[in-house]
Tab-separated table of C-alpha atoms and ligand atoms in Angstrom:
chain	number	residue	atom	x	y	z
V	1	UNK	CA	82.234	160.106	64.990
V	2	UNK	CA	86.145	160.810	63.920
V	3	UNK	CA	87.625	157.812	62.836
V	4	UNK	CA	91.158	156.814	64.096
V	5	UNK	CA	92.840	157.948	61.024
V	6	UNK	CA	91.506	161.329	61.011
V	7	UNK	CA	92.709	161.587	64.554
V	8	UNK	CA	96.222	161.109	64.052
V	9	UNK	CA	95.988	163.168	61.240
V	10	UNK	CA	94.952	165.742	62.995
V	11	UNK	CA	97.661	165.294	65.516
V	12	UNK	CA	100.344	165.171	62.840
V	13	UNK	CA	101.716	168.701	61.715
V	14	UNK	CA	100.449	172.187	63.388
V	15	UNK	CA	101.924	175.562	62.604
V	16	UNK	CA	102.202	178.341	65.164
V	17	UNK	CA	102.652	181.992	64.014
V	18	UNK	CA	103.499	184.697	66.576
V	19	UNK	CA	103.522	188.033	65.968
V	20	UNK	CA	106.045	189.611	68.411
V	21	UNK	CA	104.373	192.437	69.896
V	22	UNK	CA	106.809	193.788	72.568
V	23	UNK	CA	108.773	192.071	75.473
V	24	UNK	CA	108.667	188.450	75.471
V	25	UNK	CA	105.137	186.914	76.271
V	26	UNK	CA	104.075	186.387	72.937
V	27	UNK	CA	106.896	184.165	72.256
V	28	UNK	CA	107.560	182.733	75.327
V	29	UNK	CA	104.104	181.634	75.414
V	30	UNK	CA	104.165	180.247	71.844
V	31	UNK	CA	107.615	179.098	72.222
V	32	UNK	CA	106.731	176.707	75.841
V	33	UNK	CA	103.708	175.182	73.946
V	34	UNK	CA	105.332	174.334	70.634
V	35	UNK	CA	108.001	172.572	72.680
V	36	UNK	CA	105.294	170.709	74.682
V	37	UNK	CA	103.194	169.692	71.808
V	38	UNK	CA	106.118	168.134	69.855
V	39	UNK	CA	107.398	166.241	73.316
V	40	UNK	CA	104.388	164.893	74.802
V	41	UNK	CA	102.243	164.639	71.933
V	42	UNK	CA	104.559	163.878	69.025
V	43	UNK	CA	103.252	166.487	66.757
V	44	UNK	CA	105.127	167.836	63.749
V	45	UNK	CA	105.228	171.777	65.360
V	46	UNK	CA	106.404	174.617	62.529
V	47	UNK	CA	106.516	178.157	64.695
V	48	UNK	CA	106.314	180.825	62.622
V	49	UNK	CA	108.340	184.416	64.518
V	50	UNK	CA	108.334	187.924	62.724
V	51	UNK	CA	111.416	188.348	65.514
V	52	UNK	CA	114.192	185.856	65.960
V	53	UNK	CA	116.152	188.820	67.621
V	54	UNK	CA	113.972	189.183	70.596
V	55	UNK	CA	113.401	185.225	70.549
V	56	UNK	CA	116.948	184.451	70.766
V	57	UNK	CA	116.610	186.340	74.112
V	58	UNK	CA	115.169	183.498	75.903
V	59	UNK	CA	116.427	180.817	73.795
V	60	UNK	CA	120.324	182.093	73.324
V	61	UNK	CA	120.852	179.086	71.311
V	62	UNK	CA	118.951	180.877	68.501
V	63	UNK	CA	120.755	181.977	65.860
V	64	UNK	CA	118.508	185.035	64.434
V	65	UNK	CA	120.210	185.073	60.914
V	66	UNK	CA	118.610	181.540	60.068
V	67	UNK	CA	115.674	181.562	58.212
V	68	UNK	CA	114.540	178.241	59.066
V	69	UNK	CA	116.242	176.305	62.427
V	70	UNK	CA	115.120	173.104	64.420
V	71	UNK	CA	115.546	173.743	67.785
V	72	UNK	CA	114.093	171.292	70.923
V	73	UNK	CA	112.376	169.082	68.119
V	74	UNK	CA	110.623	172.233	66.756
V	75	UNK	CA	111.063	173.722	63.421
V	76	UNK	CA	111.645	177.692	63.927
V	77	UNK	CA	111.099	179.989	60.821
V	78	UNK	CA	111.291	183.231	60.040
V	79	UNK	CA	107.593	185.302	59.305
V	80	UNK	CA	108.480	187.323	56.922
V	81	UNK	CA	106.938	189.441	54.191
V	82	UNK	CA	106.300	187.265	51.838
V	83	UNK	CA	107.430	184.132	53.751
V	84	UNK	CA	110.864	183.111	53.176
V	85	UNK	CA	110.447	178.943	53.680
V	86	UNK	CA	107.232	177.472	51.921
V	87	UNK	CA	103.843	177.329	53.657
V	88	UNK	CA	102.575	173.405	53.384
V	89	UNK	CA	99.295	173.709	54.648
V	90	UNK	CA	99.166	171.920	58.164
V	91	UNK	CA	96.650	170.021	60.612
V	92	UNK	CA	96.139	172.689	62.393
V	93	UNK	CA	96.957	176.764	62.513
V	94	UNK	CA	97.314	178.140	65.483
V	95	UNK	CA	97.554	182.379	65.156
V	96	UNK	CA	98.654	183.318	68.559
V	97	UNK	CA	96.980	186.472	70.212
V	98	UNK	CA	95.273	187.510	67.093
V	99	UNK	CA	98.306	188.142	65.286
V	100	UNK	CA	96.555	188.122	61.565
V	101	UNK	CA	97.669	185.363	59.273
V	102	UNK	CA	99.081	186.346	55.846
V	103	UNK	CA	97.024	186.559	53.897
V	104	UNK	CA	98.933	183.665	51.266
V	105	UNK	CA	98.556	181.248	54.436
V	106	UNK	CA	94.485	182.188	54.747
V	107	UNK	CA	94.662	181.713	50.580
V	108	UNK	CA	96.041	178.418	50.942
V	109	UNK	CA	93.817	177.189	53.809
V	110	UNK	CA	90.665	178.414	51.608
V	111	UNK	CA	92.332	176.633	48.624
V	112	UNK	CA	92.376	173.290	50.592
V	113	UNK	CA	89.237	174.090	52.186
V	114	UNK	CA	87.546	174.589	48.427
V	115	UNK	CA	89.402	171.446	46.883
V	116	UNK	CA	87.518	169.301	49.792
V	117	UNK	CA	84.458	170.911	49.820
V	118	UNK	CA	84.128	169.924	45.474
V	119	UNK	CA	85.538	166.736	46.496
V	120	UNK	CA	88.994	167.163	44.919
V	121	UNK	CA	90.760	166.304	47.800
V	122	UNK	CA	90.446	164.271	50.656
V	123	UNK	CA	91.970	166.789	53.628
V	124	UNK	CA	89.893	169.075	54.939
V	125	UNK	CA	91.332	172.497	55.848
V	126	UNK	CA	93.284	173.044	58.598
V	127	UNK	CA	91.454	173.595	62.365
V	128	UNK	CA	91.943	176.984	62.500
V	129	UNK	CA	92.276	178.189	66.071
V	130	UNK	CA	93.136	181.939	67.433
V	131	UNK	CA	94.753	181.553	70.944
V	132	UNK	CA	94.078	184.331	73.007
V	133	UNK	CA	95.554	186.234	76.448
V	134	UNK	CA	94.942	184.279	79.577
V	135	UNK	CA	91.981	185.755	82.125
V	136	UNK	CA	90.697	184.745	85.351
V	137	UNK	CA	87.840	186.939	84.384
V	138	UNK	CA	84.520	184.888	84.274
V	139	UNK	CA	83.136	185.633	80.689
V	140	UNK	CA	86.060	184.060	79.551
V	141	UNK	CA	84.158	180.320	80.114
V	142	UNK	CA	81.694	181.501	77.654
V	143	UNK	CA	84.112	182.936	74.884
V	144	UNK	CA	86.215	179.914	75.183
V	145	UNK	CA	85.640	177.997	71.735
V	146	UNK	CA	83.572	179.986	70.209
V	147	UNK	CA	83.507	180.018	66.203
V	148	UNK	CA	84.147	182.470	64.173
V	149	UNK	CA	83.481	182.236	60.608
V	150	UNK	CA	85.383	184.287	58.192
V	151	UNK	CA	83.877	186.193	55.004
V	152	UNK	CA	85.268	183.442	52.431
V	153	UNK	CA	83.738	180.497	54.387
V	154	UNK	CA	86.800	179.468	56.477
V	155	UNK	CA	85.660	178.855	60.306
V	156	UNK	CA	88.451	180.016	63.146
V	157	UNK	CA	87.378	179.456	66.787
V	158	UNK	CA	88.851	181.262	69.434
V	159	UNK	CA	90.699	179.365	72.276
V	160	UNK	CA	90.697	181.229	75.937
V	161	UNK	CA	93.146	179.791	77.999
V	162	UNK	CA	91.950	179.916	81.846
V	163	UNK	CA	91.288	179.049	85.525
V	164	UNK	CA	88.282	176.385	85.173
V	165	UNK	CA	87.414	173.739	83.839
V	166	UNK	CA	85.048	175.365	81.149
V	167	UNK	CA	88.109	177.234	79.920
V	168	UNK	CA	91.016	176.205	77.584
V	169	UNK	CA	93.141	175.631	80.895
V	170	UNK	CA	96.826	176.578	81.903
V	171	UNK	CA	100.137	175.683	79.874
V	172	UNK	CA	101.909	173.917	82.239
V	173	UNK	CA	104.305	170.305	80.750
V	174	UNK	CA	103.585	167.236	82.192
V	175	UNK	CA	106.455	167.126	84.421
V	176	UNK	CA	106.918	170.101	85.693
V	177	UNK	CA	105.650	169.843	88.990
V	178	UNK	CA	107.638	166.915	90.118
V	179	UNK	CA	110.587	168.732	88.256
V	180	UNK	CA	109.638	171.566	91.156
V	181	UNK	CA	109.742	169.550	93.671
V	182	UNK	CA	112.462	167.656	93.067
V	183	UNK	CA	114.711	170.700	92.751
V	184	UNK	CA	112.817	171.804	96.158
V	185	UNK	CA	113.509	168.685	97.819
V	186	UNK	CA	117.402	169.388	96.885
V	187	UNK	CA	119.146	172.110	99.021
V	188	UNK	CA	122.376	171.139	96.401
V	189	UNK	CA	120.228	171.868	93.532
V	190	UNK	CA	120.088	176.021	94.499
V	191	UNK	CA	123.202	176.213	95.359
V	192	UNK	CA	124.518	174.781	91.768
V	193	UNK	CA	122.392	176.773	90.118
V	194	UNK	CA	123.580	180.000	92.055
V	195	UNK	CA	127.198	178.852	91.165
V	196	UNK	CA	126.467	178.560	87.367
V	197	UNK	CA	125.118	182.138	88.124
V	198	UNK	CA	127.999	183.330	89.950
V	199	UNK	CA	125.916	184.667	92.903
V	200	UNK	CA	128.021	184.474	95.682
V	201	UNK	CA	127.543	185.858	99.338
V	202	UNK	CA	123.886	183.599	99.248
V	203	UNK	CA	123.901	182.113	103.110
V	204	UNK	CA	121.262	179.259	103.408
V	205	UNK	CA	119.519	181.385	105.782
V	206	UNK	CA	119.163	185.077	103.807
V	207	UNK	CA	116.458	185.963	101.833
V	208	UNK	CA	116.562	185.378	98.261
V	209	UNK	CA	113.585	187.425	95.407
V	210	UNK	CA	113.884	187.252	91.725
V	211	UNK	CA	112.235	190.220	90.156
V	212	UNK	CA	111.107	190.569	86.982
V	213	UNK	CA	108.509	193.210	86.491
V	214	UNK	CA	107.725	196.513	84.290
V	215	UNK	CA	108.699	199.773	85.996
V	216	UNK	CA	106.588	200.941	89.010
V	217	UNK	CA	107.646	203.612	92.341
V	218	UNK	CA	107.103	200.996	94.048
V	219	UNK	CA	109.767	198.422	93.471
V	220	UNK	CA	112.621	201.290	94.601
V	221	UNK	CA	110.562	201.576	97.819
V	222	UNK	CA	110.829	197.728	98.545
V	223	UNK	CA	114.141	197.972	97.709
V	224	UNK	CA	114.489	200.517	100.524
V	225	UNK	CA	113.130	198.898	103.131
V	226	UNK	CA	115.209	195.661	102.395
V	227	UNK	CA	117.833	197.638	103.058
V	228	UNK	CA	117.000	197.950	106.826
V	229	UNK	CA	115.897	194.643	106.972
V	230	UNK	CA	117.183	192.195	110.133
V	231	UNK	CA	118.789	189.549	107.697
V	232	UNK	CA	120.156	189.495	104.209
V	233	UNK	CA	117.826	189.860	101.233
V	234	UNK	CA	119.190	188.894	97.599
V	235	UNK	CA	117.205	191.088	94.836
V	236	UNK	CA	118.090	188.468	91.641
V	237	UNK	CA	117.273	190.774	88.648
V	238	UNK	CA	117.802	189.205	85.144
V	239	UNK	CA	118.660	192.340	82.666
V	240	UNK	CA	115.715	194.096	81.723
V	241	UNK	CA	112.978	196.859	82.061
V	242	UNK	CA	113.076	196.222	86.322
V	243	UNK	CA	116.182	198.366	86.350
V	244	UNK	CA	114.640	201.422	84.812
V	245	UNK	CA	112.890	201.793	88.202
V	246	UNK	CA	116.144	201.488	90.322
V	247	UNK	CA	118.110	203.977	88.751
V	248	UNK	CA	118.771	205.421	92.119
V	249	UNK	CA	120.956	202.199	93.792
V	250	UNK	CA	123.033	201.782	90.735
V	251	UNK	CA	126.545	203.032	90.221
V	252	UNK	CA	126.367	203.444	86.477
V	253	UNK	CA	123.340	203.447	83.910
V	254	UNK	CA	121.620	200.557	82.955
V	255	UNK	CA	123.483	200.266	79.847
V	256	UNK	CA	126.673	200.152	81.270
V	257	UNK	CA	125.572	197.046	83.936
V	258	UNK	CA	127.136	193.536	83.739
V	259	UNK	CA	125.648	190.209	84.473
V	260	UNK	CA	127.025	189.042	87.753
V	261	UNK	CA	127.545	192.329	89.028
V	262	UNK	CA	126.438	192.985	92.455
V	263	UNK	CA	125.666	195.858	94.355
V	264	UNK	CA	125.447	196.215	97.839
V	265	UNK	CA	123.317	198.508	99.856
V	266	UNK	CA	122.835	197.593	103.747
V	267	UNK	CA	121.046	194.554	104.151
V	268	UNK	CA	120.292	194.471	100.391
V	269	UNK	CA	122.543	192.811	97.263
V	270	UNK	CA	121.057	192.927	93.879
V	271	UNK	CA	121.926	190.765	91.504
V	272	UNK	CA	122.575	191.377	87.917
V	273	UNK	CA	121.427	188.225	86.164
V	274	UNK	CA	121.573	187.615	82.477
V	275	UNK	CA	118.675	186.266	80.642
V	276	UNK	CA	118.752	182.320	80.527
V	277	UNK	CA	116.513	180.365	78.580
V	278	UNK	CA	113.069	179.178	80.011
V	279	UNK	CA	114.183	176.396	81.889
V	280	UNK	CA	116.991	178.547	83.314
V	281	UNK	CA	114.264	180.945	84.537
V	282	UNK	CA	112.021	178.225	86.011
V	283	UNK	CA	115.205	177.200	88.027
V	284	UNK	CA	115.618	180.292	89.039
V	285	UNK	CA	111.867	180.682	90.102
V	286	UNK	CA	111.971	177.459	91.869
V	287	UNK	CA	115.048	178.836	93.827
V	288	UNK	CA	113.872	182.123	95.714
V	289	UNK	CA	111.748	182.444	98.927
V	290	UNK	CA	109.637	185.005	97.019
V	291	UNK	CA	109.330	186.637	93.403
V	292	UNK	CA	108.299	189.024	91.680
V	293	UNK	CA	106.708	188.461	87.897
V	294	UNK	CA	104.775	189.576	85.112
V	295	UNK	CA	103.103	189.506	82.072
V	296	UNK	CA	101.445	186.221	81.438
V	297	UNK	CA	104.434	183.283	80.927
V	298	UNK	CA	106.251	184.198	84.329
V	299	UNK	CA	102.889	184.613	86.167
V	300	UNK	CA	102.494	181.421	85.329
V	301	UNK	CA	105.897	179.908	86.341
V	302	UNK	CA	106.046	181.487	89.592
V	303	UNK	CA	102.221	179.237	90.481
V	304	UNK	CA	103.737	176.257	89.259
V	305	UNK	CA	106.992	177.298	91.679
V	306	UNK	CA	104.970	177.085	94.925
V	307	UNK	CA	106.200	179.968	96.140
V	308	UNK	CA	104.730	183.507	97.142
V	309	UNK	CA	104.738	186.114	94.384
V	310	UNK	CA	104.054	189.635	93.417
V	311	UNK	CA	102.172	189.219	90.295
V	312	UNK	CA	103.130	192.793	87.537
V	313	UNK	CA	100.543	192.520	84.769
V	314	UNK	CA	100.373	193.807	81.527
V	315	UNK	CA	99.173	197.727	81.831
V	316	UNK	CA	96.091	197.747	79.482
V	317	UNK	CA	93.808	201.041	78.459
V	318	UNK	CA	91.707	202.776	81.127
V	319	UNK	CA	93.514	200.118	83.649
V	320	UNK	CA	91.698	197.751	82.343
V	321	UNK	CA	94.418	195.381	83.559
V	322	UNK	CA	93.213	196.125	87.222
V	323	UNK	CA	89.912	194.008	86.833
V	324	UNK	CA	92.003	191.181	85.432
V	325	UNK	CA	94.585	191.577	88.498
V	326	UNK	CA	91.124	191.111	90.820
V	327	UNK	CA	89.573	188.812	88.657
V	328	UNK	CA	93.070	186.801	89.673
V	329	UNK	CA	93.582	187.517	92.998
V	330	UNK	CA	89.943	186.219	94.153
V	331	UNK	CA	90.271	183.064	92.349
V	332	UNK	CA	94.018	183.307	94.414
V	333	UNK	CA	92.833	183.811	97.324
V	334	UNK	CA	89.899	182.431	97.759
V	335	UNK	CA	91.719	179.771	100.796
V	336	UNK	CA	93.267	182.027	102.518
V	337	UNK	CA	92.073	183.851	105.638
V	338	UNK	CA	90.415	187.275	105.280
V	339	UNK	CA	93.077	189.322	106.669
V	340	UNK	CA	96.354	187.844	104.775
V	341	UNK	CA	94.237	187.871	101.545
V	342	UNK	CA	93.531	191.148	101.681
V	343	UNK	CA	96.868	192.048	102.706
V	344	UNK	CA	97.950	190.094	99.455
V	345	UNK	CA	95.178	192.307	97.415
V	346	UNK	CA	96.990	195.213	98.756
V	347	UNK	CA	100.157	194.016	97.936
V	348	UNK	CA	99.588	193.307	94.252
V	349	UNK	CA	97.257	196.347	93.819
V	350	UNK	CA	99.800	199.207	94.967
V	351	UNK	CA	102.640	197.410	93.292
V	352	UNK	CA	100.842	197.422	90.261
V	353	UNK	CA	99.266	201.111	90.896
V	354	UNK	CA	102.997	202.198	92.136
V	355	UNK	CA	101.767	203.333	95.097
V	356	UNK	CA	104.767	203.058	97.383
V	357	UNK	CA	103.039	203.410	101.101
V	358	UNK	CA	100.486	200.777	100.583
V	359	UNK	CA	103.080	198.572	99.201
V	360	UNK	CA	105.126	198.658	102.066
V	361	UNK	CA	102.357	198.184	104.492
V	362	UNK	CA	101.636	195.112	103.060
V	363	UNK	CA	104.871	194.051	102.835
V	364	UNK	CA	105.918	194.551	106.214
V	365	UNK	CA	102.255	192.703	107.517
V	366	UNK	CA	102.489	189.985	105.341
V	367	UNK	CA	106.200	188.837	106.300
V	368	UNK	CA	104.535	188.142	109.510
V	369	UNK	CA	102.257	185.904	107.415
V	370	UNK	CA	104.445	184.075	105.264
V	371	UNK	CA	103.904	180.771	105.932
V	372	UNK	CA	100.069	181.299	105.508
V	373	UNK	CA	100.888	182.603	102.056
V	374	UNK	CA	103.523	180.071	101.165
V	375	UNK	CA	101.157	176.955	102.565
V	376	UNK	CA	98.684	178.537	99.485
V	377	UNK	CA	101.334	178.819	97.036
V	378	UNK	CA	102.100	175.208	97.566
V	379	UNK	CA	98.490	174.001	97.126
V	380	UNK	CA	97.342	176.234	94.072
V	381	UNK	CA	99.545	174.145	91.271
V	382	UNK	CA	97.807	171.224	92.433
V	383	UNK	CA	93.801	173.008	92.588
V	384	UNK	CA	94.423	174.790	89.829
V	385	UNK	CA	95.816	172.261	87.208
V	386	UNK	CA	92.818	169.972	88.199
V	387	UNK	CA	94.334	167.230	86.282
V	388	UNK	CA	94.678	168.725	82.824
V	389	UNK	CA	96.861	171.261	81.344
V	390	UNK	CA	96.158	173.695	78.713
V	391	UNK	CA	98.041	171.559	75.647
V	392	UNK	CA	95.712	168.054	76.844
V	393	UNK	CA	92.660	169.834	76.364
V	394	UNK	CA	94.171	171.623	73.094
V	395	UNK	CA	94.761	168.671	71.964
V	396	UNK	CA	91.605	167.016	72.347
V	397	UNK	CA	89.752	170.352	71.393
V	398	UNK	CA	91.112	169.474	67.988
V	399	UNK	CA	90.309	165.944	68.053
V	400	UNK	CA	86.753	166.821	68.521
V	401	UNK	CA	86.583	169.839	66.359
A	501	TRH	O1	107.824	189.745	78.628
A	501	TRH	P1	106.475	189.958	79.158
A	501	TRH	O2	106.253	191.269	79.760
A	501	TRH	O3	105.397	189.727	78.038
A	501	TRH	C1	104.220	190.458	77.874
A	501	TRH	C2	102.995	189.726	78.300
A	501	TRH	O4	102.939	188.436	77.738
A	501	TRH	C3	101.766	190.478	77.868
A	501	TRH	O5	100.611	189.775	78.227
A	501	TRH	C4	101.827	190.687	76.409
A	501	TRH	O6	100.731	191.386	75.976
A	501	TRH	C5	103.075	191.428	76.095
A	501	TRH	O7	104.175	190.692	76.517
A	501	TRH	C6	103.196	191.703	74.646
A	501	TRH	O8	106.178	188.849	80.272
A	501	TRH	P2	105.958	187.275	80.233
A	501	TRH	O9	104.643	186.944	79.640
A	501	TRH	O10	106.208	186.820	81.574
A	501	TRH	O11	107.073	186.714	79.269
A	501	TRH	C7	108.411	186.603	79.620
A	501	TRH	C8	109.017	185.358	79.021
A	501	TRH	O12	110.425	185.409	79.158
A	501	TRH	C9	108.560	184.081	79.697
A	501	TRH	O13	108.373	183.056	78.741
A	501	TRH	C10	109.743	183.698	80.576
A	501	TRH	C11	110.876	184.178	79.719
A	501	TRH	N1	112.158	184.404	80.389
A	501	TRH	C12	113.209	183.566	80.092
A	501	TRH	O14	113.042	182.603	79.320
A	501	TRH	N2	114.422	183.809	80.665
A	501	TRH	C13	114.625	184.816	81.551
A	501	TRH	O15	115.761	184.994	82.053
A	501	TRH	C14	113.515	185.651	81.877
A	501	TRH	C15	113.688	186.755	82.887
A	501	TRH	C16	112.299	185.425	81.283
């Protein structure tokens, strides 16, 4: 049995390396769970980023020339080649999304690991742990945990975040549901945030998506039909690779678009937004009748925001990304009725397939079904989180390891 001591120790100082591989997942998902480790469980959290330029992105108080920063509590360094701050081995390593540890870390792990092994030393080496890419797919109950023991004697296991309870579960802090709701409960809380935004023109009663997605036909057809719609629809895009799609409603390139521009096309305003930090976005998520997301960090976000979403995942080889869209959607729909959860298949399918006709379709049917779909969105958190959160059973996955 693991003494008392031992736990805390293994509680006291992780390190987090992340491997930026392109857009902002990696990060942001590394980034939300070093904050919530050192908050709600105390720990000493070093996160290790190869790019501070793309992190400072979605945490503008970055400042990318540093080296070495605290920020929130948690100690941000640069991952360079070799490592420009000095590697004290921790608790625990975390190597997000199998980003390959350099190979002085590994050397030092092994070192400690050899040292207690000849009974030199009295700390084991760290609890090596590779987090990987969320699934709703099934096989990923019986990956989750698995070990993995490397060619010099080390042991990494891998850690599957996930949908059940045999899985490493979802990030989500402690608080953020009754954040949610509280903002929810608030009509004056919107309405500030749309003021720090600058978004003006927003009537209590329009329509108001965020949407941040990849490219795909089939955002520029939504956009069309807004257009026509009866009331008022507010398309809130923060700067970014949505735009590349809409080419066709803006009056300059991309480039040459401001935050807190707007531009007007019947029924339809977009919104140029600039990136906020992840808070800011939550806000923001919490604040729309409906958005549109991607990736794995905002996919998350908008669940946790109760509110109806598109869902733009990660294109993969041979669409490979398609089974994990399914894999999602039945686990997403599996309480609503037959027709409005196939509608909701269809939605997310041709959005994410680009094909323009289905999309609108399902759009136009499932408006008609809203509250059906917003009644789900409001339950899910609640099913889904089942009590504990991807960090509480981290946590205690290392306490038992
Ligand atoms: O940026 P993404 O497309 O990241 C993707 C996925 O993670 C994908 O699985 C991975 O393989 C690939 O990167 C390399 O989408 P994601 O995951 O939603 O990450 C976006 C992050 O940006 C998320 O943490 C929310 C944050 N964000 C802000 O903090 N502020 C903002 O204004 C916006 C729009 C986003």
């Amino acid at each position: 049995m693991t003494s008392m001591v031992e736990v805390e120790k293994s509680l006291a100082k992780w390190d987090i390396f992340c491997a930026v591989v392109d857009n902002y997942g990696d990060i942001g998902v590394t980034w939300r769970l070093a904050k919530q480790l050192t908050n709600e469980y105390q720990i000493n959290v070093t996160l290790w980023v190869d790019d501070l330029k793309s992190f400072s992105h979605i945490l503008p108080c970055l400042d990318p020339k540093l080296t070495s920063q605290i920020l929130h509590g948690v100690k941000i360094n640069l991952w360079s080649n070799p490592l420009p701050v000095c590697f004290n081995c921790p608790d625990v390593v975390i190597e997000a999304f199998a980003c390959d540890l350099p190979e002085h870390v590994v050397q030092i792990m092994y070192n400690q690991h050899q040292a207690y092994k000849n009974n030199l030393s009295n700390t084991k080496a760290p609890v090596w742990l590779n987090l990987e890419y969320l699934s709703a797919e099934t096989w990923v109950e019986g990956c989750h945990g698995l070990p993995s023991m490397q060619t010099n004697g080390l042991n990494k296991n891998f850690y599957f975040p996930g949908f059940t309870a045999k899985t490493g579960g979802l990030i989500c802090e402690k608080d953020t549901l009754t954040k949610r709701a509280r903002w929810q409960s608030n009509p004056d809380c919107r309405q500030q945030l749309f003021d720090k935004l600058g978004l003006i023109g927003i009537a209590g009663s329009d329509t108001v998506i965020s949407v941040f997605s990849y490219e795909t036909p089939a955002l520029l057809a939504l956009c069309n039909l807004w257009m026509q719609s009866k009331k008022p629809i507010h398309a809130l895009i923060p700067i970014g690779r949505s735009l590349n799609c809409l080419q066709p409603l803006l009056p300059c390139s991309i480039e040459e678009l401001k935050p807190g521009q707007q531009i007007k096309h019947g029924q339809l305003t977009l919104h140029i937004l600039p990136m906020t930090d992840q808070q800011g976005y939550d806000e923001l998520l919490w604040s729309c009748d409906f958005n549109i997301v991607r990736g794995e960090d905002s996919f998350l976000r908008a669940q946790w925001a109760a509110k109806p979403f598109i869902w733009h995942i990660y294109p993969q080889e041979d669409d490979y990304h398609l089974v994990k869209l399914d894999s999602f959607l039945n686990l997403y729909c599996c309480d609503l009725g037959e027709n409005v959860a196939n509608l909701y298949h269809k939605l997310n399918n041709s959005f994410n397939t680009g094909n323009q006709e289905d999309t609108l379709e399902a759009w136009k049917s499932l408006t008609s079904n809203l509250p059906e779909l917003t009644k789900n969105a409001k339950q899910w958190p609640i099913n889904t989180l089942n009590d504990t959160d991807l960090a509480s059973r981290l946590v205690q996955f290392v306490k038992n390891s």
